[in-house]
Coordinates of C-alpha atoms in Angstrom, one line a residue:
Chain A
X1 CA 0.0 0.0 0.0
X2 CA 2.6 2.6 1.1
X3 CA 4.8 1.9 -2.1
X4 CA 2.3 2.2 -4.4
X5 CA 1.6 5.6 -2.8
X6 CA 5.3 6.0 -3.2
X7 CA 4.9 5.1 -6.5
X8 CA 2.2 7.4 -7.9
X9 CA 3.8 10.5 -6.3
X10 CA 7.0 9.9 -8.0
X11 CA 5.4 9.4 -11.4
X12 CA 3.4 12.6 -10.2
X13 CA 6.4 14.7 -9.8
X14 CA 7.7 13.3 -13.1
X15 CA 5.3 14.1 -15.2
X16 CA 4.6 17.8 -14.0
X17 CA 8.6 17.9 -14.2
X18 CA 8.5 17.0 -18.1
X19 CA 5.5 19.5 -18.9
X20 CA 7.2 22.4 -17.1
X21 CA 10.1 22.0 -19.3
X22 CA 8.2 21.8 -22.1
X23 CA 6.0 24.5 -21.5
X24 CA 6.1 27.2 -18.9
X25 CA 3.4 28.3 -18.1
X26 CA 3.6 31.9 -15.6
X27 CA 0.1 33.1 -16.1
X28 CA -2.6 30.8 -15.0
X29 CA -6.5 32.4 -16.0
X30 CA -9.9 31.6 -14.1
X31 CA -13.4 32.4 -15.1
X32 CA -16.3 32.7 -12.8
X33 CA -20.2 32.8 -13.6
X34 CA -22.3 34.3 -10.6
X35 CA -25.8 35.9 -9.8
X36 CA -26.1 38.6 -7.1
X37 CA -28.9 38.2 -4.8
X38 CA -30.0 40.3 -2.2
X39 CA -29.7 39.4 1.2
X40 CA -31.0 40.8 3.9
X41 CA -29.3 40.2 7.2
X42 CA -30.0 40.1 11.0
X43 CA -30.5 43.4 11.5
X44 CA -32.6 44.0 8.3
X45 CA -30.2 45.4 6.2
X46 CA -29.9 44.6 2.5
X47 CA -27.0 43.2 1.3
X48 CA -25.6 42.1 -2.2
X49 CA -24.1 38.6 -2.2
X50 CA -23.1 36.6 -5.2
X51 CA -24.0 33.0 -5.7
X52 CA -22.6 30.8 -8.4
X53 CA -24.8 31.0 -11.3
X54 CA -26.9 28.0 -10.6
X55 CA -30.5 29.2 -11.3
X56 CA -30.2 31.1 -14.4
X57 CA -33.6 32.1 -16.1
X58 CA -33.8 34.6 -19.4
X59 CA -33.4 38.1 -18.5
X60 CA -30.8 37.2 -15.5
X61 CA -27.6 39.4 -15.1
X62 CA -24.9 36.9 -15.0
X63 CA -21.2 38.4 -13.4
X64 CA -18.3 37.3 -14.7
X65 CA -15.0 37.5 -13.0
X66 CA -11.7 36.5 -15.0
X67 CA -8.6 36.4 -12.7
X68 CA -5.4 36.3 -14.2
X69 CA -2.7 35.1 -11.6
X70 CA 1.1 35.4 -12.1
X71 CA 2.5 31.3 -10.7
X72 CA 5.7 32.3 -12.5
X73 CA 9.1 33.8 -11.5
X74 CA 9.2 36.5 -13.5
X75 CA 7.0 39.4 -14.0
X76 CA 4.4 39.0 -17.0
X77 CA 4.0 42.6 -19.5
X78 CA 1.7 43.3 -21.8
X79 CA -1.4 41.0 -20.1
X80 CA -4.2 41.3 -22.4
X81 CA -7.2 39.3 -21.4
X82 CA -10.2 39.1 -23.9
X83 CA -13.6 37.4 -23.5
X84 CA -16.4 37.3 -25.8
X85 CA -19.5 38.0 -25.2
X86 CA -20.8 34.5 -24.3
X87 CA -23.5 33.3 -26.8
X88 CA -27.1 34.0 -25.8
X89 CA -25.8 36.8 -23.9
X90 CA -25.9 40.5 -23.9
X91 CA -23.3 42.8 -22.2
X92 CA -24.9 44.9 -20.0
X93 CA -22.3 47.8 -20.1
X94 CA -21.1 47.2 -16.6
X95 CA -17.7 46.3 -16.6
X96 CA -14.6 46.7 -14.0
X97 CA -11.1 46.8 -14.7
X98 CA -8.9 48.7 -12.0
X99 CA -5.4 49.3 -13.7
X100 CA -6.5 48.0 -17.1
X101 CA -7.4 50.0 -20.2
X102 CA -11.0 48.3 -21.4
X103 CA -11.9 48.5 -25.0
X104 CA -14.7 46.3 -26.5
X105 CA -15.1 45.2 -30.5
X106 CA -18.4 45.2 -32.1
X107 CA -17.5 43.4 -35.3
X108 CA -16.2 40.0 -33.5
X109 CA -12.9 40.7 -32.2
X110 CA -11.6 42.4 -35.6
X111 CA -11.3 45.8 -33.9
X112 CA -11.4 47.2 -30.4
X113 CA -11.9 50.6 -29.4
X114 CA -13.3 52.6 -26.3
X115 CA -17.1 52.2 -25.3
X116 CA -17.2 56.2 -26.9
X117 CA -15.9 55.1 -29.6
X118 CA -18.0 52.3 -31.5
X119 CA -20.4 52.4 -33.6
X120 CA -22.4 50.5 -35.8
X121 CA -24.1 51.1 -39.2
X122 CA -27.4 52.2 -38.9
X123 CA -29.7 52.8 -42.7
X124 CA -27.0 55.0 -44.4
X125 CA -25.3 56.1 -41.7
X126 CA -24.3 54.8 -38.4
X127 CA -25.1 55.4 -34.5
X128 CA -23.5 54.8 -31.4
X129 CA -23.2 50.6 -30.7
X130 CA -25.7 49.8 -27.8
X131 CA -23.7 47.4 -25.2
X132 CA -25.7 44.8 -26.1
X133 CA -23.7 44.9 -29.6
X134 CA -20.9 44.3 -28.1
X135 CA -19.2 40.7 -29.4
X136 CA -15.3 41.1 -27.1
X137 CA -14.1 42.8 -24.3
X138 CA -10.7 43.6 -24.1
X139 CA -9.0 44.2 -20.5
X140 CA -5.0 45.6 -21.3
X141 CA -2.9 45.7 -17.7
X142 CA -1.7 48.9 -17.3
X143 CA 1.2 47.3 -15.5
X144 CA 2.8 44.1 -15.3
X145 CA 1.7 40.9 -13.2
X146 CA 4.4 40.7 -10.6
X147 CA 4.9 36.9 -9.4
X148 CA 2.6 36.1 -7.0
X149 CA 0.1 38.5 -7.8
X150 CA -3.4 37.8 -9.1
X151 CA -5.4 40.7 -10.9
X152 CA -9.6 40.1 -11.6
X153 CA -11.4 41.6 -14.0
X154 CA -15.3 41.7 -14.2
X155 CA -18.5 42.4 -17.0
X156 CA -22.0 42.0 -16.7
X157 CA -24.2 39.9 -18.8
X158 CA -28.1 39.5 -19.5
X159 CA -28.9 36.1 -20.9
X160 CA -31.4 36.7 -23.6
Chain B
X1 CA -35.5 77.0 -34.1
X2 CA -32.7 74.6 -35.2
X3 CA -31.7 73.3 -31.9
X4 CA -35.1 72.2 -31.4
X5 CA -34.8 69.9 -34.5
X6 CA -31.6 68.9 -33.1
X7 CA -32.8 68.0 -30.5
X8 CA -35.9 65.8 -32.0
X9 CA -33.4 64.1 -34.5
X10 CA -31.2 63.1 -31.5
X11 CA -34.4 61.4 -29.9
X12 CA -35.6 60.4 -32.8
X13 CA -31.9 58.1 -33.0
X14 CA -32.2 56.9 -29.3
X15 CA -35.8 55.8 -29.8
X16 CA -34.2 54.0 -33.4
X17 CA -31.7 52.2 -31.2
X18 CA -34.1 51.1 -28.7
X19 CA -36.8 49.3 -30.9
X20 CA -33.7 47.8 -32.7
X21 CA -32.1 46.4 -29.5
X22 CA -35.2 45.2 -28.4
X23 CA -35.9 43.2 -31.7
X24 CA -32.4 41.3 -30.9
X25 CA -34.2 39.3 -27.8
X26 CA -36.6 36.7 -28.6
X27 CA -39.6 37.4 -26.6
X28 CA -39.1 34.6 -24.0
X29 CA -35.5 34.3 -23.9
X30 CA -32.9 31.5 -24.5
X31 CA -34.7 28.1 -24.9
X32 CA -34.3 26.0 -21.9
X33 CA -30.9 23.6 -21.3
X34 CA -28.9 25.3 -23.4
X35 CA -25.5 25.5 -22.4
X36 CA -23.9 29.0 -22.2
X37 CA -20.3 28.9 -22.2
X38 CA -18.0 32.0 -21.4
X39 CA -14.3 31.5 -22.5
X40 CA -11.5 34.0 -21.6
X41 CA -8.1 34.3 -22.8
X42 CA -5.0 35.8 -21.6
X43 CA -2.4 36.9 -23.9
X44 CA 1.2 38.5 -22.0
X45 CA 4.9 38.2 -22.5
X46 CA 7.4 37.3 -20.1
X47 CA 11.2 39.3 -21.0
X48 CA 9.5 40.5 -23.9
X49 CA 8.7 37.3 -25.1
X50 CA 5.0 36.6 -25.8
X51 CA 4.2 33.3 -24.6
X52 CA 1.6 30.9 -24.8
X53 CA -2.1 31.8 -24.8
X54 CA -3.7 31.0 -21.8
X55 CA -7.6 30.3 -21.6
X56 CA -10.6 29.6 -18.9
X57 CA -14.1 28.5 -19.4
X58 CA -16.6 28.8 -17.4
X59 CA -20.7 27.7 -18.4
X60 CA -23.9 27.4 -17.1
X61 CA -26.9 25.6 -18.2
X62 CA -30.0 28.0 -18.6
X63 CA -33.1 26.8 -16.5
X64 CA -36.7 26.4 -17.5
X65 CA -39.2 29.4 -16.7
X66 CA -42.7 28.5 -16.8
X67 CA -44.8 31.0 -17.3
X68 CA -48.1 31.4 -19.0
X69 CA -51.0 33.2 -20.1
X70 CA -54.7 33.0 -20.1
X71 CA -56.8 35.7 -21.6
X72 CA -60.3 36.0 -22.6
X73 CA -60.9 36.7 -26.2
X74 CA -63.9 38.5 -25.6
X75 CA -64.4 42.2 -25.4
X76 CA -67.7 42.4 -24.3
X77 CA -69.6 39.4 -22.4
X78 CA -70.7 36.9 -24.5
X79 CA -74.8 37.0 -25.4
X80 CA -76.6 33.3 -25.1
X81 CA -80.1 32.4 -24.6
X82 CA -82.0 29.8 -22.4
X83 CA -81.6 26.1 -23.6
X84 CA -78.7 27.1 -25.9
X85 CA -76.4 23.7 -25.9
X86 CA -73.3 25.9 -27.8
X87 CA -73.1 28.8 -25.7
X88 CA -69.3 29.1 -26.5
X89 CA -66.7 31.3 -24.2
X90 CA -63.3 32.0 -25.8
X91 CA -59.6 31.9 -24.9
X92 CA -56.2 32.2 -25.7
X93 CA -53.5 30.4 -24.0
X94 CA -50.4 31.7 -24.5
X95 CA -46.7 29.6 -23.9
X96 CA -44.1 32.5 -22.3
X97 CA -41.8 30.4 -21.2
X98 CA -38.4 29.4 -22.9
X99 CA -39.5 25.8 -23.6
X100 CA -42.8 23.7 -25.7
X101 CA -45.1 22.8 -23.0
X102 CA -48.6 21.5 -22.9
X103 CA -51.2 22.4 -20.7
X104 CA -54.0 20.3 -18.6
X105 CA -57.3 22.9 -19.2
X106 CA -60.2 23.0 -16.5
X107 CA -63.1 25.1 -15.8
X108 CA -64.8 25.8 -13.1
X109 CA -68.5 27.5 -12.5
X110 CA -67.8 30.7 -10.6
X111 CA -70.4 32.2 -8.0
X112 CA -69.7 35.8 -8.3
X113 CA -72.1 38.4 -7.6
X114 CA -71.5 40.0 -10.8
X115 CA -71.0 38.9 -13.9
X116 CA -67.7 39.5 -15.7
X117 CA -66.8 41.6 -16.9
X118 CA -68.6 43.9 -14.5
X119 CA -71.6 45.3 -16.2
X120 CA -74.9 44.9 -15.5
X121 CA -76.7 41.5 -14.4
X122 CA -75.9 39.4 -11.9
X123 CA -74.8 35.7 -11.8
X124 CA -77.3 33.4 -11.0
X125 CA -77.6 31.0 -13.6
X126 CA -75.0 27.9 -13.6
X127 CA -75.0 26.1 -17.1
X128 CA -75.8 22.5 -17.0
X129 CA -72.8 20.9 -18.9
X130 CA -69.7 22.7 -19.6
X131 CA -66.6 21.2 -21.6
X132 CA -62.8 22.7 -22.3
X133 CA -61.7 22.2 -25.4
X134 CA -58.2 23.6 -27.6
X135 CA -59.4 25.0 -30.6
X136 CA -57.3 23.4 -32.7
X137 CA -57.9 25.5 -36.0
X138 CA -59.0 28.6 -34.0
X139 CA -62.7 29.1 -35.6
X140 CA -64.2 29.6 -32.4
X141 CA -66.2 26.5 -32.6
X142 CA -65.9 23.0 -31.5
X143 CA -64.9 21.0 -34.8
X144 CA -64.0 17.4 -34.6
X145 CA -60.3 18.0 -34.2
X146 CA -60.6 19.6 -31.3
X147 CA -59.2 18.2 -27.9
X148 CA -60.9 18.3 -24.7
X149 CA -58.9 19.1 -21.5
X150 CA -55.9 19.4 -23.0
X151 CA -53.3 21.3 -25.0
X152 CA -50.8 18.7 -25.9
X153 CA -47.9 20.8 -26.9
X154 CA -47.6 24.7 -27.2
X155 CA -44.3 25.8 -28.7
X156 CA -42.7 29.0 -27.2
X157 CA -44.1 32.4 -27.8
X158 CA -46.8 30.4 -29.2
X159 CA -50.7 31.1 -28.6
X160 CA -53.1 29.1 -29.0
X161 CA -57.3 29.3 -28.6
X162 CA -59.1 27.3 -26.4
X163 CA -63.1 27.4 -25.8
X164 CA -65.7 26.2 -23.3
X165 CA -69.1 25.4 -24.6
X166 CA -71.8 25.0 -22.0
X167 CA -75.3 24.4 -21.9
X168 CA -78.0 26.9 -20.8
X169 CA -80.6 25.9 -18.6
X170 CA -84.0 26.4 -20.2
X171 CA -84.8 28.3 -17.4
X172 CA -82.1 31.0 -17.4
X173 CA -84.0 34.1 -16.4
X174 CA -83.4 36.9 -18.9
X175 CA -79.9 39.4 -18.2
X176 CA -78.5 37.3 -15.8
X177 CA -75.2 36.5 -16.3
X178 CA -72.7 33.0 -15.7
X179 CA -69.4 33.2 -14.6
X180 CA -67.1 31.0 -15.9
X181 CA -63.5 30.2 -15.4
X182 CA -60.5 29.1 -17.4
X183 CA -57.8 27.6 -15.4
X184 CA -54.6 26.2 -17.6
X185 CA -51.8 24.1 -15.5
X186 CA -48.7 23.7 -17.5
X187 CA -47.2 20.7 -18.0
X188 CA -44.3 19.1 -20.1
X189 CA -44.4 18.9 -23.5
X190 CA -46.1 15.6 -25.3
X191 CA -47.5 15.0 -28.7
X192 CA -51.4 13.5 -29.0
X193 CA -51.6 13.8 -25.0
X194 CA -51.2 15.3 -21.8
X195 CA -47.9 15.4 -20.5
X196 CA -46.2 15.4 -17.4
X197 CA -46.5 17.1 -14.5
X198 CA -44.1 19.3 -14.0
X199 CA -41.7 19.5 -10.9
X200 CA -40.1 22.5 -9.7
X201 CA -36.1 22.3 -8.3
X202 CA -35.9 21.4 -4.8
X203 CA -32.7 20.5 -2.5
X204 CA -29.4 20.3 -4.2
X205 CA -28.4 22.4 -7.4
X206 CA -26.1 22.8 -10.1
X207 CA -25.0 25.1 -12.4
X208 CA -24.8 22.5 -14.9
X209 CA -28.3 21.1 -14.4
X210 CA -31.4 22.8 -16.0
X211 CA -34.0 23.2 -13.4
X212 CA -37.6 24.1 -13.5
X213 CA -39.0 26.9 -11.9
X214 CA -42.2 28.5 -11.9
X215 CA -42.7 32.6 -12.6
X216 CA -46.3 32.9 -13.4
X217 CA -48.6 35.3 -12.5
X218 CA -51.9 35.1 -10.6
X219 CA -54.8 35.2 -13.0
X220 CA -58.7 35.9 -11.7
X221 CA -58.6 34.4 -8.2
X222 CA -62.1 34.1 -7.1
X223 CA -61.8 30.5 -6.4
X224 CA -58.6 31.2 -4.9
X225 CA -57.0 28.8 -6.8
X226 CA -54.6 30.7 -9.2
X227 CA -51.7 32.1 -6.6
X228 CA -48.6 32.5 -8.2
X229 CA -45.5 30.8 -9.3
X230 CA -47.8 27.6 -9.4
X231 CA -47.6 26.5 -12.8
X232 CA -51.5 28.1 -13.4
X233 CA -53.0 31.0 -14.7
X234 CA -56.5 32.0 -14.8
X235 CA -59.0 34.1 -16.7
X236 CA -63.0 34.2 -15.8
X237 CA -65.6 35.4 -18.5
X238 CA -68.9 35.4 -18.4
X239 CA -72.5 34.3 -20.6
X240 CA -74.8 37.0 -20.5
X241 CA -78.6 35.5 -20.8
X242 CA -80.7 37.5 -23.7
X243 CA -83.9 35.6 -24.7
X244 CA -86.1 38.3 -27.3
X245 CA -88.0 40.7 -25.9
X246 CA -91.3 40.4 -27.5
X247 CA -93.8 43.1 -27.3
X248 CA -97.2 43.6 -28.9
X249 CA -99.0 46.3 -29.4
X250 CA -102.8 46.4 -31.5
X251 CA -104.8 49.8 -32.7
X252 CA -107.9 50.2 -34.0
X253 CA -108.4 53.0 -36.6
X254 CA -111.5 54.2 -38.6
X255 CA -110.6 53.5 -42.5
X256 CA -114.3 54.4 -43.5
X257 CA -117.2 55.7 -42.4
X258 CA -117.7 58.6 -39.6
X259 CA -118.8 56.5 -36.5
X260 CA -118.2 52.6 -35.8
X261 CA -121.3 52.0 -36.5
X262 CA -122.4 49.1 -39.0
X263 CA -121.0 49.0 -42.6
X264 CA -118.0 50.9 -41.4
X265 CA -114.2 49.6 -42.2
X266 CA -112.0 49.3 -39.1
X267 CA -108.2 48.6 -39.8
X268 CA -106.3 47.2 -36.9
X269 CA -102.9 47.2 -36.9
X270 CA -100.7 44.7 -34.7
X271 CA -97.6 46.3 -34.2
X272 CA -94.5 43.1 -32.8
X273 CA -91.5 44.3 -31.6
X274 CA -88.5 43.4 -30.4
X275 CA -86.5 45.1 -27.5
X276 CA -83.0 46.0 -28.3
X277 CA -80.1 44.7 -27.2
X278 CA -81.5 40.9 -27.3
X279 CA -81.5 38.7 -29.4
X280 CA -83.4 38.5 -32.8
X281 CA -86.6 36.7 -32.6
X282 CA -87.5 33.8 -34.9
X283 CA -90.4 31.8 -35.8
X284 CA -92.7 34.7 -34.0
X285 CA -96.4 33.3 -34.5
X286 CA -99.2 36.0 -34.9
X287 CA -102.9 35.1 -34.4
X288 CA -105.5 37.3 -34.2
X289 CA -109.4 36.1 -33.9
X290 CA -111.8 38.1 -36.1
X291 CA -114.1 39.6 -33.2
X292 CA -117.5 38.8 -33.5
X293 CA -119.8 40.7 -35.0
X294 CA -117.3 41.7 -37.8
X295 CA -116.5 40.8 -41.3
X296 CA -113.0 40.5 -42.6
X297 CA -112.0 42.2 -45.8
X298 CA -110.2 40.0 -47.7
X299 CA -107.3 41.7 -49.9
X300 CA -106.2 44.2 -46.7
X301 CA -104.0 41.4 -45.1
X302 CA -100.2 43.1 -44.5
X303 CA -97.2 42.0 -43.1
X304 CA -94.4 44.5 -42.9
X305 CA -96.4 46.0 -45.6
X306 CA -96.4 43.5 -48.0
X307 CA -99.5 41.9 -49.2
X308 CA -100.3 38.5 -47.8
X309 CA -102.2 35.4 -50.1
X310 CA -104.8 34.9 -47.9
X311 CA -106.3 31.9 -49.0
X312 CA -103.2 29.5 -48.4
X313 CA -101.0 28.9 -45.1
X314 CA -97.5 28.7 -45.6
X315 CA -96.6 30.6 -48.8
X316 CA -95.8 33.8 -47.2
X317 CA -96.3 34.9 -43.7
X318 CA -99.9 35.6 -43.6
X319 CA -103.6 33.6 -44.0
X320 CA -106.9 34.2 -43.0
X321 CA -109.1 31.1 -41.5
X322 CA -106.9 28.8 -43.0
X323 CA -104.1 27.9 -40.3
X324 CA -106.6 29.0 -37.3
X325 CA -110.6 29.3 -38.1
X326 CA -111.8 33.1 -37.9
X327 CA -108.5 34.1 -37.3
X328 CA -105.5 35.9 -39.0
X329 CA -102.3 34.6 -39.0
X330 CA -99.1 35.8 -39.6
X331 CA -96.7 32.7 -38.7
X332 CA -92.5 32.1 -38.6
X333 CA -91.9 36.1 -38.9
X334 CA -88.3 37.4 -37.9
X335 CA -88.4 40.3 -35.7
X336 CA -84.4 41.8 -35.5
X337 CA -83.6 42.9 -32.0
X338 CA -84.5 47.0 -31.9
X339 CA -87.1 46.5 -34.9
X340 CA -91.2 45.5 -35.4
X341 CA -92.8 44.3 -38.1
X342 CA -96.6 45.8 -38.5
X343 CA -99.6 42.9 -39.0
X344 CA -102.7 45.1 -40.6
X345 CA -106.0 44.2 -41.7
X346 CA -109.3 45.3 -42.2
X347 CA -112.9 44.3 -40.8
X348 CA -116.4 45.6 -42.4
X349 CA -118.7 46.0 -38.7
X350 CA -121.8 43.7 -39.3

């Protein structure tokens, strides 16, 4: 019993040994889908709680919460994260990104630009792109990812 | 002057871009179970050195909303008259949520003090029969593909008709009304049947599991039967008893002569009309005996001011001493709701 225990944690080590060399990976990324519901506590006050997104009905604001972490040695530059809109969904226009420059595509990741900036045809012209034309959001670090250092990101979602 | 335009223009664009955005959403959202899948990527370099793309999914599965509608498809409360066997109510069931359900249909016979909607009359007739039926081709009318009870499937955003058709008791007084309400419980989806009851998510969840939930509405609750979030929604209507409303009216008028004395022509003229706001009146029978000591003049026989053939029953409205002895008749007339049809004649006094 104890040396096949032995056994598995050697072959363990071995293998995560191999795919290090192979491939180094120093930014590790994690996505989360949640609801906020309001809570009211035991003295009656409201509060906002999230709650993985387990009852999800059509009209329901999903959040979304990418965290890019830093599991390397070295510090990581130019972190660009990028989600698209998911499927079904429409981007609410509430997004966060402390110490990142967000710009958003309307023509399915082709182009990015700020929120002021897109538009989309309209008859011969064109008008301002509602959020919910958004297709990719686009978080660019202002700085870089020291080691050790994890960095989240959030948008907002209506599922259609 | 021109900043006023401006201004409308620029409203003019935002109301544009809502009615577009609004046209992306269907009307009842994602269709139940699907998976919605949200993948990010992260793109960085490391020395200056891009490196690999890294990526993170996250999904959820959506759950199924059940929600419904019944409606009356009635304006005004629907007119019937005593011993009617079709007095037909109709509805409209309506599938809001984001998946093909079918729907178990019931009725019941409401009490209320008023009829519905609340005009004048009361309730206090109960029909003697009533039956639920979908509408299958949406006439209105029970045809042979019609099912009773049930809707067996109703795909989303779809609408469909259903109708209750109840008998009148012969006895229903006059403008009094019946209540009657439409109840439909959804259930799952089935094809030439009632489905499944449908269960609602209890105890342990998961994001990756669709659920069931209920989000209806309460409908007409006078049974107290439709709360919401139960899977039912309600709509009450009501049958509104008009018989005809026969009146008749007879005048006497010298045609010749000074005095009614013998030898002198008296013209009577039977006025039967009907009431408005009931229903029209068929197969009205007229008789009039000849009083006695007076002759009638044959020839002066009118109905609606048409000349009658006397001497034979049947052919038109009007005989004399043919379908009754001594009597005029003026049989199977038609007297429209809010109209009268004048019965004249003449006697010669003896």
């Amino acid at each position: 019993m104890m040396i096949r225990k032995l056994a598995i944690v050697a072959l363990a080590a071995l293998f995560f040994a191999s795919t290090a060399e192979a491939k180094q990976k120093h930014v590790e990324l994690e996505a989360k889908a949640e609801l906020e519901v309001e809570v009211v506590n035991e003295d009656g006050e409201k509060t906002i709680q999230r709650v993985p997104a387990v009852k999800v009905m059509p009209g329901e604001v999903v959040v979304y919460t990418i965290t890019a972490r830093n599991v390397g040695e070295e510090p990581a530059t130019n972190v660009v994260i990028t989600d698209p809109v998911p499927e079904h969904m429409d981007y609410t226009g509430s997004v966060t990104g402390d110490g990142a420059r967000v710009t958003f595509s309307v023509d399915g990741g082709k182009t990015y630009d700020v929120a002021s900036a897109l538009t989309v045809p309209v008859g011969g012209g064109s008008k301002p792109a509602p959020p919910e034309d958004y297709t990719h959001i686009r978080w660019t670090f202002n700085d870089a990812l020291e080691p050790g250092s994890a960095h989240s990101v959030e948008f907002r979602a209506r599922l259609q | 002057m021109l900043q006023l335009n401006m201004k409308w223009i620029a409203s003019a664009v935002l109301v544009l871009a809502l009615v577009v955005s609004a046209d992306v959403v269907l009307a009842d959202g994602t269709q139940a179970g699907t998976v919605v899948l949200n993948t990010a990527l992260v793109d960085y370099d490391v020395n200056g050195t891009g490196q690999t793309q890294e990526s993170a999914s996250e999904d959820f599965t959506v759950d199924r909303k059940i929600d419904l509608t019944v409606a009356v498809n009635h304006v005004a409360y629907v007119q019937t008259s005593p011993s009617s066997t079709t007095a037909i109510l109709r509805f409209t069931v309506e599938n809001t949520s984001n998946d093909a359900l079918g729907f178990a249909l019931s009725a019941v016979d409401e009490a209320a003090a008023t009829v519905e909607p609340t005009l004048t009359g009361t309730d206090e007739v109960n029909a003697i029969t009533f039956a639920i039926y979908e509408d299958v081709n949406g006439d209105g009318l029970l045809d042979g593909g019609d099912t009773q009870d049930y809707i067996d499937t109703l795909a989303i955003d779809a609408t469909t008709d259903v109708i209750i058709v109840a008998e009148i008791p012969a006895a229903a007084a006059i403008t009094f009304g019946d209540n009657l309400m439409l109840s439909a419980l959804a259930q799952a989806a089935e094809s030439g049947t009632l489905g499944a009851t449908l269960v609602t998510a209890s105890g342990a969840d998961a994001q990756d599991v669709e659920d069931t939930e209920f989000i209806d509405a309460s409908g007409d609750t006078v049974a107290g039967t439709d709360a919401v979030d139960d899977a039912i929604h309600s709509d009450m209507w009501a049958f509104v008893i008009q018989g005809a409303d026969i009146t008749v009216t007879k005048t006497a008028t010298l045609f010749s002569g000074s005095y009614y004395i013998p030898g002198s022509v008296v013209e009577y003229t039977i006025t039967v009309a009907n009431g408005a706001g009931v229903e029209d009146a068929t197969n009205v029978d007229l008789v009039d005996t000849v009083p006695a000591n007076t002759t009638f003049v044959g020839g002066t026989l009118t109905v609606g001011g048409v000349a009658q053939s006397e001497g034979t029953s049947g052919d038109d409205f009007g005989d004399f001493n043919v379908s009754t002895a001594g009597a005029v008749s003026a049989l199977n007339m038609t007297v429209a709701t809010g109209t009268s049809t004048d019965v004249v004649f003449r006697v010669t006094i003896d």
